[in-house]
Amino acid sequence: MKRVAKAVKVERADPRSIAVVGAGVAGCALVAQLRRLGCRAPITLLETGRGAGGRAATRRSRRDDALAIDHGAPLFNISAEPAPALLAPLRQGGWIGPWPPGPAGLATLEADGRIAAGSNDARLAGEIHGGGRGMESLAGGLLELAAAATPAGVAGPKVCYGVMVRDLVPTAAGPWRLLDAQGQVLAQADWLVLAGTLLAHPRGPQVFGWSEVPLAAAARRLGDPRLAAALQSIAALRSEARSNLLLMIAAAAARPWLSLPFRHLSFTPEAQERWGLERLSIQPLADGRVVVVAHSSAAVADRYLGIHGSRSSAGRLLDAPADPGAELRLIQALSEALSASLVAVLPDGEGLAGVEQRQLMRWGAAFPCAPGLDAESMVCPDSRVALCGDAIAGPGFGRIEGALRSGEWLAARLLSEVAAS
Ligand SMILES: Cc1cc2nc3c(=O)[nH]c(=O)nc-3n(C[C@H](O)[C@H](O)[C@H](O)COP(=O)(O)OP(=O)(O)OC[C@H]3O[C@@H](n4cnc5c(N)ncnc54)[C@H](O)[C@@H]3O)c2cc1C
């Protein structure tokens, strides 16, 4: 994947319109970088979730103002040079900050229960960052950067939340039409960007019961060999699941958790095998409560694959978990594993004594598996379709770093494409 070192203005004639499906980090980075590079085209960003962030979102509650849970990625690292161009403005705006924010940082749990400072996890190599006010600040900051970089007289990116794109229709006159499940037109644009694989991967029909992959249906009508090849590569992409246990600890019982010398605990591969957990993220809330997020190992998530997190973007569209009994069993199993694995630092189940709430967050496709997709092959100029996201191969693959880089790369690539047409 090519990198964009700094923003360069591109002079272009008529603006064309771009519709982006997915306001995760990649989609938001794409929109921000398009504007920073001088793109004047109308941009519509469509997201099925209640807000931006995707797998790097922060769970909030309408009934509980202080609640904020980073239920997916709790932090992110930048492992390669040069850093994504958007990193510096995000830092300057306070949307991201150095992690850890306090003295308690990283630790590793061994299979014998011992805890050592630091971590060898590849997801923590290099510079580590956290969200300014939860991980949602990252995607939120990208959208604010996009708005700030929008030239006078040009409409800011139009962002629509709570809309699920179901059908992609190429029209005879040229533009793409994006429809919801009822056939209503959500957006129309010259270029279609999928900032995520759901509409292009067999997982979509598997999870939602669609009769076919929406982009594949469109591709049949277009007869573009490049798009057909891109779809084949996307179909071969595999991903790992995770099931995260979210615990809300009452302020009165928070002390043992806050006294721990770490805020992020990585389990070694042997420890993961023993307890079925991969990592632990301890997230203090402003009102004294603490959220503990226990990420399952890939193996445990696989074992319970039929369960969908009731508040995941997939889960919200499904009527109910496939097996509510299994969901409770998984919550129980993860709670027991957590208690047992922490016995050296939280004796006698002390830590779980003040648990006010337990929830499950199931990520059916948490991490794409290597080697990932070739960025250049995901741009199909004849069909005016492109894809970005953490599934693009290159530095940061499968992580937020890769999502940022893929959005930046695609912004530059799209502008050269539009300029050439
Ligand atoms: C449990 C967990 C822990 C993680 N830990 C880390 C970590 O420590 N460090 C790190 O760097 N990364 C981590 N990651 C990975 C990181 O979260 C992802 O790499 C990154 O967020 C991917 O961003 P993205 O924009 O490519 O995709 P996504 O975040 O998946 O964004 C895609 C967006 O598109 C939306 N969407 C999809 N289809 C449609 C549709 N049809 N209509 C409308 N909207 C649609 C989705 O709702 C979503 O918001 C973790 C992920 C998980 C799940």
GROMACS .gro file of C-alpha atoms and ligand atoms in nm:
model
  474
    1MET     CA    1   0.000   0.000   0.000
    2LYS     CA    2   0.136   0.346  -0.092
    3ARG     CA    3   0.146   0.601   0.187
    4VAL     CA    4   0.038   0.964   0.182
    5ALA     CA    5   0.304   1.158   0.370
    6LYS     CA    6   0.140   1.499   0.365
    7ALA     CA    7  -0.169   1.666   0.225
    8VAL     CA    8  -0.126   1.794  -0.132
    9LYS     CA    9  -0.400   1.999  -0.292
   10VAL     CA   10  -0.526   1.856  -0.621
   11GLU     CA   11  -0.676   2.105  -0.865
   12ARG     CA   12  -0.970   1.948  -1.039
   13ALA     CA   13  -1.250   2.050  -1.267
   14ASP     CA   14  -1.607   1.939  -1.198
   15PRO     CA   15  -1.660   1.779  -0.860
   16ARG     CA   16  -1.812   1.433  -0.869
   17SER     CA   17  -2.004   1.273  -0.591
   18ILE     CA   18  -1.883   0.995  -0.364
   19ALA     CA   19  -2.091   0.769  -0.138
   20VAL     CA   20  -1.903   0.589   0.140
   21VAL     CA   21  -2.065   0.296   0.322
   22GLY     CA   22  -1.929   0.263   0.676
   23ALA     CA   23  -1.823   0.528   0.929
   24GLY     CA   24  -1.557   0.316   1.095
   25VAL     CA   25  -1.202   0.449   1.118
   26ALA     CA   26  -1.130   0.374   0.750
   27GLY     CA   27  -1.444   0.545   0.614
   28CYS     CA   28  -1.392   0.850   0.837
   29ALA     CA   29  -1.020   0.867   0.748
   30LEU     CA   30  -1.110   0.853   0.379
   31VAL     CA   31  -1.358   1.139   0.410
   32ALA     CA   32  -1.117   1.350   0.618
   33GLN     CA   33  -0.829   1.297   0.380
   34LEU     CA   34  -1.040   1.361   0.069
   35ARG     CA   35  -1.127   1.704   0.207
   36ARG     CA   36  -0.772   1.774   0.327
   37LEU     CA   37  -0.647   1.696  -0.023
   38GLY     CA   38  -0.884   1.955  -0.167
   39CYS     CA   39  -1.170   1.733  -0.285
   40ARG     CA   40  -1.482   1.946  -0.343
   41ALA     CA   41  -1.707   1.658  -0.442
   42PRO     CA   42  -2.031   1.605  -0.250
   43ILE     CA   43  -1.965   1.320  -0.007
   44THR     CA   44  -2.228   1.109   0.168
   45LEU     CA   45  -2.125   0.875   0.449
   46LEU     CA   46  -2.376   0.608   0.550
   47GLU     CA   47  -2.348   0.413   0.873
   48THR     CA   48  -2.579   0.154   1.024
   49GLY     CA   49  -2.463   0.224   1.380
   50ARG     CA   50  -2.587   0.504   1.607
   51GLY     CA   51  -2.255   0.686   1.569
   52ALA     CA   52  -1.913   0.665   1.408
   53GLY     CA   53  -1.633   0.427   1.505
   54GLY     CA   54  -1.736   0.075   1.401
   55ARG     CA   55  -1.511  -0.172   1.580
   56ALA     CA   56  -1.341   0.127   1.746
   57ALA     CA   57  -1.665   0.275   1.883
   58THR     CA   58  -1.759   0.359   2.242
   59ARG     CA   59  -2.079   0.211   2.381
   60ARG     CA   60  -2.301   0.471   2.546
   61SER     CA   61  -2.637   0.454   2.717
   62ARG     CA   62  -2.933   0.690   2.692
   63ARG     CA   63  -3.022   0.608   3.055
   64ASP     CA   64  -2.672   0.639   3.201
   65ASP     CA   65  -2.483   0.955   3.098
   66ALA     CA   66  -2.154   0.856   3.257
   67LEU     CA   67  -2.139   0.518   3.087
   68ALA     CA   68  -1.875   0.486   2.815
   69ILE     CA   69  -1.737   0.147   2.722
   70ASP     CA   70  -1.471   0.087   2.460
   71HIS     CA   71  -1.620  -0.252   2.380
   72GLY     CA   72  -1.406  -0.318   2.071
   73ALA     CA   73  -1.057  -0.178   2.030
   74PRO     CA   74  -0.953  -0.019   2.363
   75LEU     CA   75  -0.645   0.155   2.217
   76PHE     CA   76  -0.431   0.149   1.903
   77ASN     CA   77  -0.069   0.143   1.804
   78ILE     CA   78   0.131   0.287   1.518
   79SER     CA   79   0.400   0.040   1.424
   80ALA     CA   80   0.548   0.174   1.099
   81GLU     CA   81   0.704   0.494   0.967
   82PRO     CA   82   0.598   0.739   0.845
   83ALA     CA   83   0.293   0.766   1.069
   84PRO     CA   84  -0.045   0.815   0.899
   85ALA     CA   85  -0.081   1.181   0.795
   86LEU     CA   86  -0.401   1.219   0.998
   87LEU     CA   87  -0.232   1.125   1.325
   88ALA     CA   88  -0.076   1.466   1.396
   89PRO     CA   89  -0.396   1.671   1.346
   90LEU     CA   90  -0.589   1.416   1.554
   91ARG     CA   91  -0.336   1.459   1.834
   92GLN     CA   92  -0.335   1.837   1.803
   93GLY     CA   93  -0.714   1.847   1.828
   94GLY     CA   94  -0.709   1.630   2.143
   95TRP     CA   95  -0.916   1.355   1.977
   96ILE     CA   96  -0.643   1.105   2.054
   97GLY     CA   97  -0.374   1.106   2.319
   98PRO     CA   98  -0.079   0.903   2.442
   99TRP     CA   99  -0.168   0.578   2.615
  100PRO     CA  100  -0.158   0.504   2.907
  101PRO     CA  101  -0.303   0.830   3.034
  102GLY     CA  102  -0.178   0.752   3.390
  103PRO     CA  103   0.097   0.550   3.561
  104ALA     CA  104  -0.079   0.211   3.525
  105GLY     CA  105  -0.009   0.069   3.179
  106LEU     CA  106   0.062  -0.268   3.017
  107ALA     CA  107   0.115  -0.607   3.178
  108THR     CA  108   0.117  -0.970   3.071
  109LEU     CA  109  -0.041  -1.271   3.239
  110GLU     CA  110   0.152  -1.599   3.221
  111ALA     CA  111  -0.014  -1.941   3.221
  112ASP     CA  112   0.100  -2.000   3.581
  113GLY     CA  113  -0.086  -1.689   3.697
  114ARG     CA  114   0.218  -1.465   3.731
  115ILE     CA  115   0.190  -1.111   3.604
  116ALA     CA  116   0.484  -0.929   3.445
  117ALA     CA  117   0.507  -0.563   3.343
  118GLY     CA  118   0.496  -0.483   2.968
  119SER     CA  119   0.362  -0.681   2.673
  120ASN     CA  120   0.492  -0.856   2.361
  121ASP     CA  121   0.156  -0.837   2.185
  122ALA     CA  122   0.206  -0.718   1.824
  123ARG     CA  123  -0.104  -0.500   1.869
  124LEU     CA  124   0.087  -0.299   2.126
  125ALA     CA  125   0.421  -0.252   1.947
  126GLY     CA  126   0.542   0.102   1.876
  127GLU     CA  127   0.357   0.416   1.979
  128ILE     CA  128   0.029   0.353   2.162
  129HIS     CA  129  -0.264   0.593   2.151
  130GLY     CA  130  -0.604   0.611   2.317
  131GLY     CA  131  -0.918   0.808   2.239
  132GLY     CA  132  -0.943   1.157   2.391
  133ARG     CA  133  -1.286   1.081   2.539
  134GLY     CA  134  -1.320   0.714   2.460
  135MET     CA  135  -1.222   0.546   2.136
  136GLU     CA  136  -1.518   0.707   1.957
  137SER     CA  137  -1.318   1.033   1.963
  138LEU     CA  138  -1.093   0.891   1.694
  139ALA     CA  139  -1.364   0.855   1.428
  140GLY     CA  140  -1.543   1.165   1.562
  141GLY     CA  141  -1.220   1.364   1.530
  142LEU     CA  142  -1.170   1.247   1.173
  143LEU     CA  143  -1.517   1.374   1.083
  144GLU     CA  144  -1.444   1.706   1.250
  145LEU     CA  145  -1.120   1.732   1.052
  146ALA     CA  146  -1.323   1.663   0.736
  147ALA     CA  147  -1.569   1.940   0.820
  148ALA     CA  148  -1.288   2.184   0.905
  149ALA     CA  149  -1.109   2.114   0.575
  150THR     CA  150  -1.422   2.160   0.362
  151PRO     CA  151  -1.372   2.468   0.141
  152ALA     CA  152  -1.611   2.761   0.170
  153GLY     CA  153  -1.909   2.718  -0.057
  154VAL     CA  154  -1.882   2.338  -0.055
  155ALA     CA  155  -2.123   2.134   0.154
  156GLY     CA  156  -1.962   1.945   0.442
  157PRO     CA  157  -1.973   1.566   0.422
  158LYS     CA  158  -2.329   1.446   0.477
  159VAL     CA  159  -2.323   1.181   0.750
  160CYS     CA  160  -2.628   0.956   0.799
  161TYR     CA  161  -2.642   0.723   1.100
  162GLY     CA  162  -2.881   0.437   1.164
  163VAL     CA  163  -2.912   0.347   0.796
  164MET     CA  164  -2.825   0.006   0.666
  165VAL     CA  165  -2.735  -0.009   0.297
  166ARG     CA  166  -2.882  -0.328   0.158
  167ASP     CA  167  -2.866  -0.297  -0.221
  168LEU     CA  168  -2.620  -0.142  -0.460
  169VAL     CA  169  -2.765  -0.056  -0.798
  170PRO     CA  170  -2.558   0.073  -1.089
  171THR     CA  171  -2.784   0.286  -1.308
  172ALA     CA  172  -2.781   0.320  -1.686
  173ALA     CA  173  -2.723   0.694  -1.656
  174GLY     CA  174  -2.407   0.641  -1.454
  175PRO     CA  175  -2.442   0.699  -1.083
  176TRP     CA  176  -2.472   0.430  -0.817
  177ARG     CA  177  -2.791   0.410  -0.621
  178LEU     CA  178  -2.772   0.285  -0.261
  179LEU     CA  179  -3.093   0.135  -0.126
  180ASP     CA  180  -3.215   0.021   0.213
  181ALA     CA  181  -3.400  -0.306   0.278
  182GLN     CA  182  -3.732  -0.143   0.181
  183GLY     CA  183  -3.592  -0.033  -0.154
  184GLN     CA  184  -3.573   0.333  -0.057
  185VAL     CA  185  -3.289   0.533  -0.212
  186LEU     CA  186  -3.048   0.636   0.063
  187ALA     CA  187  -2.791   0.799  -0.161
  188GLN     CA  188  -2.686   0.837  -0.521
  189ALA     CA  189  -2.327   0.901  -0.624
  190ASP     CA  190  -2.077   0.863  -0.909
  191TRP     CA  191  -1.831   0.668  -0.697
  192LEU     CA  192  -1.922   0.398  -0.449
  193VAL     CA  193  -1.678   0.321  -0.168
  194LEU     CA  194  -1.727   0.031   0.068
  195ALA     CA  195  -1.535   0.112   0.388
  196GLY     CA  196  -1.582  -0.244   0.510
  197THR     CA  197  -1.641  -0.579   0.344
  198LEU     CA  198  -1.996  -0.665   0.458
  199LEU     CA  199  -2.169  -0.580   0.126
  200ALA     CA  200  -1.904  -0.763  -0.074
  201HIS     CA  201  -1.843  -1.079   0.131
  202PRO     CA  202  -2.044  -1.402   0.174
  203ARG     CA  203  -2.065  -1.319   0.545
  204GLY     CA  204  -2.341  -1.065   0.466
  205PRO     CA  205  -2.588  -1.326   0.336
  206GLN     CA  206  -2.482  -1.568   0.616
  207VAL     CA  207  -2.552  -1.318   0.896
  208PHE     CA  208  -2.854  -1.137   0.752
  209GLY     CA  209  -3.012  -1.407   0.540
  210TRP     CA  210  -2.974  -1.205   0.218
  211SER     CA  211  -3.018  -1.407  -0.098
  212GLU     CA  212  -2.681  -1.295  -0.233
  213VAL     CA  213  -2.381  -1.069  -0.184
  214PRO     CA  214  -2.509  -0.719  -0.279
  215LEU     CA  215  -2.197  -0.609  -0.468
  216ALA     CA  216  -2.182  -0.943  -0.652
  217ALA     CA  217  -2.538  -0.888  -0.775
  218ALA     CA  218  -2.437  -0.545  -0.905
  219ALA     CA  219  -2.119  -0.683  -1.061
  220ARG     CA  220  -2.317  -0.931  -1.268
  221ARG     CA  221  -2.499  -0.644  -1.432
  222LEU     CA  222  -2.180  -0.448  -1.490
  223GLY     CA  223  -1.968  -0.728  -1.641
  224ASP     CA  224  -1.645  -0.560  -1.520
  225PRO     CA  225  -1.372  -0.829  -1.495
  226ARG     CA  226  -1.171  -0.620  -1.251
  227LEU     CA  227  -1.468  -0.596  -1.014
  228ALA     CA  228  -1.532  -0.970  -1.052
  229ALA     CA  229  -1.168  -1.040  -0.957
  230ALA     CA  230  -1.191  -0.803  -0.657
  231LEU     CA  231  -1.503  -0.985  -0.537
  232GLN     CA  232  -1.325  -1.318  -0.565
  233SER     CA  233  -1.037  -1.193  -0.348
  234ILE     CA  234  -1.283  -1.051  -0.094
  235ALA     CA  235  -1.477  -1.379  -0.079
  236ALA     CA  236  -1.156  -1.562   0.013
  237LEU     CA  237  -1.097  -1.332   0.310
  238ARG     CA  238  -1.135  -1.500   0.649
  239SER     CA  239  -1.168  -1.333   0.987
  240GLU     CA  240  -1.146  -1.418   1.355
  241ALA     CA  241  -1.431  -1.366   1.601
  242ARG     CA  242  -1.415  -1.236   1.957
  243SER     CA  243  -1.669  -1.241   2.240
  244ASN     CA  244  -1.616  -0.967   2.495
  245LEU     CA  245  -1.752  -0.975   2.847
  246LEU     CA  246  -1.836  -0.625   2.973
  247LEU     CA  247  -1.848  -0.582   3.350
  248MET     CA  248  -1.968  -0.268   3.523
  249ILE     CA  249  -1.816  -0.244   3.871
  250ALA     CA  250  -1.984  -0.023   4.131
  251ALA     CA  251  -1.781   0.276   4.258
  252ALA     CA  252  -1.782   0.126   4.610
  253ALA     CA  253  -1.615  -0.190   4.479
  254ALA     CA  254  -1.381  -0.026   4.228
  255ARG     CA  255  -1.077   0.011   4.450
  256PRO     CA  256  -0.920  -0.336   4.390
  257TRP     CA  257  -0.940  -0.276   4.014
  258LEU     CA  258  -0.806   0.079   4.031
  259SER     CA  259  -0.517  -0.037   4.253
  260LEU     CA  260  -0.392  -0.278   3.988
  261PRO     CA  261  -0.062  -0.167   3.833
  262PHE     CA  262  -0.201  -0.212   3.481
  263ARG     CA  263  -0.493  -0.095   3.266
  264HIS     CA  264  -0.435  -0.349   2.991
  265LEU     CA  265  -0.343  -0.712   3.055
  266SER     CA  266  -0.232  -0.934   2.765
  267PHE     CA  267  -0.262  -1.311   2.809
  268THR     CA  268   0.029  -1.514   2.669
  269PRO     CA  269  -0.076  -1.783   2.415
  270GLU     CA  270  -0.048  -2.046   2.691
  271ALA     CA  271  -0.256  -1.833   2.929
  272GLN     CA  272  -0.516  -1.787   2.654
  273GLU     CA  273  -0.536  -2.162   2.616
  274ARG     CA  274  -0.575  -2.210   2.989
  275TRP     CA  275  -0.842  -1.945   3.051
  276GLY     CA  276  -0.994  -1.873   2.712
  277LEU     CA  277  -0.924  -1.502   2.748
  278GLU     CA  278  -0.693  -1.292   2.534
  279ARG     CA  279  -0.676  -0.956   2.708
  280LEU     CA  280  -0.831  -0.741   2.974
  281SER     CA  281  -0.901  -0.371   2.948
  282ILE     CA  282  -0.972  -0.173   3.265
  283GLN     CA  283  -1.158   0.149   3.196
  284PRO     CA  284  -1.224   0.387   3.488
  285LEU     CA  285  -1.536   0.604   3.448
  286ALA     CA  286  -1.560   0.969   3.554
  287ASP     CA  287  -1.809   0.888   3.835
  288GLY     CA  288  -1.585   0.637   4.015
  289ARG     CA  289  -1.721   0.321   3.858
  290VAL     CA  290  -1.495   0.094   3.655
  291VAL     CA  291  -1.565  -0.098   3.338
  292VAL     CA  292  -1.372  -0.418   3.283
  293VAL     CA  293  -1.373  -0.562   2.933
  294ALA     CA  294  -1.251  -0.921   2.906
  295HIS     CA  295  -1.177  -1.016   2.544
  296SER     CA  296  -1.221  -1.385   2.472
  297SER     CA  297  -0.964  -1.585   2.282
  298ALA     CA  298  -1.042  -1.662   1.919
  299ALA     CA  299  -1.099  -2.027   2.011
  300VAL     CA  300  -1.369  -1.950   2.270
  301ALA     CA  301  -1.545  -1.705   2.036
  302ASP     CA  302  -1.547  -1.974   1.766
  303ARG     CA  303  -1.705  -2.223   2.002
  304TYR     CA  304  -2.001  -1.989   2.056
  305LEU     CA  305  -2.031  -1.861   1.698
  306GLY     CA  306  -2.412  -1.869   1.688
  307ILE     CA  307  -2.451  -1.591   1.945
  308HIS     CA  308  -2.477  -1.231   1.833
  309GLY     CA  309  -2.411  -0.932   2.059
  310SER     CA  310  -2.750  -0.770   2.103
  311ARG     CA  311  -2.610  -0.423   2.041
  312SER     CA  312  -2.364  -0.499   1.763
  313SER     CA  313  -2.458  -0.357   1.425
  314ALA     CA  314  -2.533  -0.712   1.318
  315GLY     CA  315  -2.711  -0.798   1.641
  316ARG     CA  316  -2.943  -0.502   1.629
  317LEU     CA  317  -3.080  -0.623   1.301
  318LEU     CA  318  -3.131  -0.976   1.419
  319ASP     CA  319  -3.436  -1.047   1.630
  320ALA     CA  320  -3.261  -1.218   1.916
  321PRO     CA  321  -2.950  -1.415   1.996
  322ALA     CA  322  -2.963  -1.751   1.818
  323ASP     CA  323  -2.958  -1.922   2.156
  324PRO     CA  324  -3.012  -1.699   2.464
  325GLY     CA  325  -2.918  -1.992   2.692
  326ALA     CA  326  -2.582  -2.018   2.518
  327GLU     CA  327  -2.530  -1.644   2.565
  328LEU     CA  328  -2.580  -1.681   2.940
  329ARG     CA  329  -2.347  -1.981   2.948
  330LEU     CA  330  -2.081  -1.781   2.765
  331ILE     CA  331  -2.117  -1.487   3.008
  332GLN     CA  332  -2.082  -1.733   3.295
  333ALA     CA  333  -1.782  -1.908   3.141
  334LEU     CA  334  -1.601  -1.580   3.072
  335SER     CA  335  -1.678  -1.452   3.425
  336GLU     CA  336  -1.537  -1.769   3.580
  337ALA     CA  337  -1.228  -1.754   3.360
  338LEU     CA  338  -1.174  -1.393   3.460
  339SER     CA  339  -1.203  -1.470   3.829
  340ALA     CA  340  -0.972  -1.770   3.805
  341SER     CA  341  -0.707  -1.598   3.597
  342LEU     CA  342  -0.683  -1.298   3.830
  343VAL     CA  343  -0.662  -1.493   4.154
  344ALA     CA  344  -0.303  -1.375   4.210
  345VAL     CA  345  -0.401  -1.006   4.204
  346LEU     CA  346  -0.768  -1.010   4.309
  347PRO     CA  347  -0.789  -1.288   4.568
  348ASP     CA  348  -1.114  -1.464   4.662
  349GLY     CA  349  -1.311  -1.330   4.371
  350GLU     CA  350  -1.285  -0.984   4.533
  351GLY     CA  351  -1.295  -0.812   4.196
  352LEU     CA  352  -1.626  -0.961   4.084
  353ALA     CA  353  -1.803  -0.879   4.409
  354GLY     CA  354  -1.927  -0.538   4.301
  355VAL     CA  355  -2.038  -0.624   3.951
  356GLU     CA  356  -2.354  -0.423   3.873
  357GLN     CA  357  -2.401  -0.539   3.517
  358ARG     CA  358  -2.271  -0.807   3.286
  359GLN     CA  359  -2.311  -0.788   2.910
  360LEU     CA  360  -2.174  -0.969   2.612
  361MET     CA  361  -2.043  -0.809   2.297
  362ARG     CA  362  -1.996  -1.053   2.013
  363TRP     CA  363  -1.775  -0.950   1.724
  364GLY     CA  364  -1.837  -1.200   1.444
  365ALA     CA  365  -1.555  -1.053   1.234
  366ALA     CA  366  -1.320  -0.886   1.481
  367PHE     CA  367  -0.992  -0.926   1.295
  368PRO     CA  368  -0.934  -1.010   0.928
  369CYS     CA  369  -0.685  -1.293   0.871
  370ALA     CA  370  -0.361  -1.237   0.678
  371PRO     CA  371  -0.260  -1.183   0.403
  372GLY     CA  372  -0.541  -0.934   0.336
  373LEU     CA  373  -0.649  -0.760   0.016
  374ASP     CA  374  -0.433  -0.579  -0.235
  375ALA     CA  375  -0.529  -0.208  -0.221
  376GLU     CA  376  -0.481  -0.137  -0.592
  377SER     CA  377  -0.700  -0.432  -0.696
  378MET     CA  378  -0.981  -0.294  -0.480
  379VAL     CA  379  -1.018   0.015  -0.702
  380CYS     CA  380  -1.232  -0.057  -1.009
  381PRO     CA  381  -1.242   0.259  -1.223
  382ASP     CA  382  -1.474   0.119  -1.492
  383SER     CA  383  -1.741   0.040  -1.231
  384ARG     CA  384  -1.643   0.336  -1.009
  385VAL     CA  385  -1.623   0.115  -0.702
  386ALA     CA  386  -1.351   0.100  -0.437
  387LEU     CA  387  -1.297  -0.063  -0.099
  388CYS     CA  388  -1.094   0.043   0.203
  389GLY     CA  389  -1.061  -0.080   0.561
  390ASP     CA  390  -0.833  -0.277   0.789
  391ALA     CA  391  -0.860  -0.581   0.557
  392ILE     CA  392  -0.628  -0.407   0.309
  393ALA     CA  393  -0.280  -0.563   0.327
  394GLY     CA  394   0.011  -0.347   0.438
  395PRO     CA  395   0.148  -0.186   0.755
  396GLY     CA  396  -0.114  -0.196   1.028
  397PHE     CA  397  -0.318  -0.474   0.859
  398GLY     CA  398  -0.610  -0.587   1.078
  399ARG     CA  399  -0.571  -0.291   1.309
  400ILE     CA  400  -0.669   0.073   1.338
  401GLU     CA  401  -0.336   0.175   1.189
  402GLY     CA  402  -0.423  -0.019   0.873
  403ALA     CA  403  -0.774   0.130   0.863
  404LEU     CA  404  -0.628   0.482   0.883
  405ARG     CA  405  -0.366   0.412   0.618
  406SER     CA  406  -0.615   0.249   0.381
  407GLY     CA  407  -0.848   0.552   0.404
  408GLU     CA  408  -0.561   0.790   0.337
  409TRP     CA  409  -0.430   0.586   0.047
  410LEU     CA  410  -0.772   0.557  -0.116
  411ALA     CA  411  -0.833   0.932  -0.085
  412ALA     CA  412  -0.523   1.004  -0.294
  413ARG     CA  413  -0.605   0.725  -0.536
  414LEU     CA  414  -0.964   0.842  -0.588
  415LEU     CA  415  -0.858   1.197  -0.652
  416SER     CA  416  -0.614   1.092  -0.921
  417GLU     CA  417  -0.887   0.875  -1.072
  418VAL     CA  418  -1.141   1.157  -1.078
  419ALA     CA  419  -0.881   1.402  -1.211
  420ALA     CA  420  -0.802   1.163  -1.497
  421SER     CA  421  -1.164   1.116  -1.600
  422LIG     C1  422  -1.259  -0.673   2.026
  422LIG     C2  423  -1.166  -0.598   1.935
  422LIG     C3  424  -1.045  -0.552   1.982
  422LIG     C4  425  -0.961  -0.482   1.898
  422LIG     N1  426  -0.841  -0.436   1.947
  422LIG     C5  427  -0.762  -0.359   1.869
  422LIG     C6  428  -0.643  -0.299   1.920
  422LIG     O1  429  -0.607  -0.315   2.037
  422LIG     N2  430  -0.569  -0.222   1.836
  422LIG     C7  431  -0.605  -0.200   1.706
  422LIG     O2  432  -0.535  -0.128   1.634
  422LIG     N3  433  -0.717  -0.257   1.655
  422LIG     C8  434  -0.795  -0.335   1.732
  422LIG     N4  435  -0.907  -0.392   1.682
  422LIG     C9  436  -0.932  -0.381   1.537
  422LIG    C10  437  -0.985  -0.244   1.501
  422LIG     O3  438  -1.100  -0.216   1.577
  422LIG    C11  439  -1.017  -0.245   1.352
  422LIG     O4  440  -0.901  -0.279   1.279
  422LIG    C12  441  -1.065  -0.111   1.300
  422LIG     O5  442  -1.154  -0.048   1.389
  422LIG    C13  443  -1.131  -0.136   1.164
  422LIG     O6  444  -1.185  -0.017   1.113
  422LIG     P1  445  -1.259  -0.021   0.974
  422LIG     O7  446  -1.309   0.116   0.948
  422LIG     O8  447  -1.172  -0.085   0.871
  422LIG     O9  448  -1.380  -0.123   0.991
  422LIG     P2  449  -1.509  -0.117   1.087
  422LIG    O10  450  -1.475  -0.057   1.217
  422LIG    O11  451  -1.567  -0.253   1.085
  422LIG    O12  452  -1.606  -0.017   1.012
  422LIG    C14  453  -1.700  -0.058   0.914
  422LIG    C15  454  -1.827   0.022   0.939
  422LIG    O13  455  -1.917  -0.001   0.833
  422LIG    C16  456  -2.047  -0.012   0.887
  422LIG     N5  457  -2.125  -0.088   0.788
  422LIG    C17  458  -2.094  -0.211   0.738
  422LIG     N6  459  -2.185  -0.247   0.647
  422LIG    C18  460  -2.275  -0.146   0.640
  422LIG    C19  461  -2.393  -0.126   0.562
  422LIG     N7  462  -2.434  -0.217   0.476
  422LIG     N8  463  -2.460  -0.010   0.577
  422LIG    C20  464  -2.419   0.084   0.665
  422LIG     N9  465  -2.308   0.069   0.741
  422LIG    C21  466  -2.236  -0.043   0.728
  422LIG    C22  467  -2.027  -0.085   1.019
  422LIG    O14  468  -2.135  -0.063   1.107
  422LIG    C23  469  -1.897  -0.020   1.067
  422LIG    O15  470  -1.920   0.095   1.147
  422LIG    C24  471  -0.996  -0.459   1.764
  422LIG    C25  472  -1.120  -0.504   1.717
  422LIG    C26  473  -1.204  -0.572   1.801
  422LIG    C27  474  -1.338  -0.617   1.750
   0.00000   0.00000   0.00000
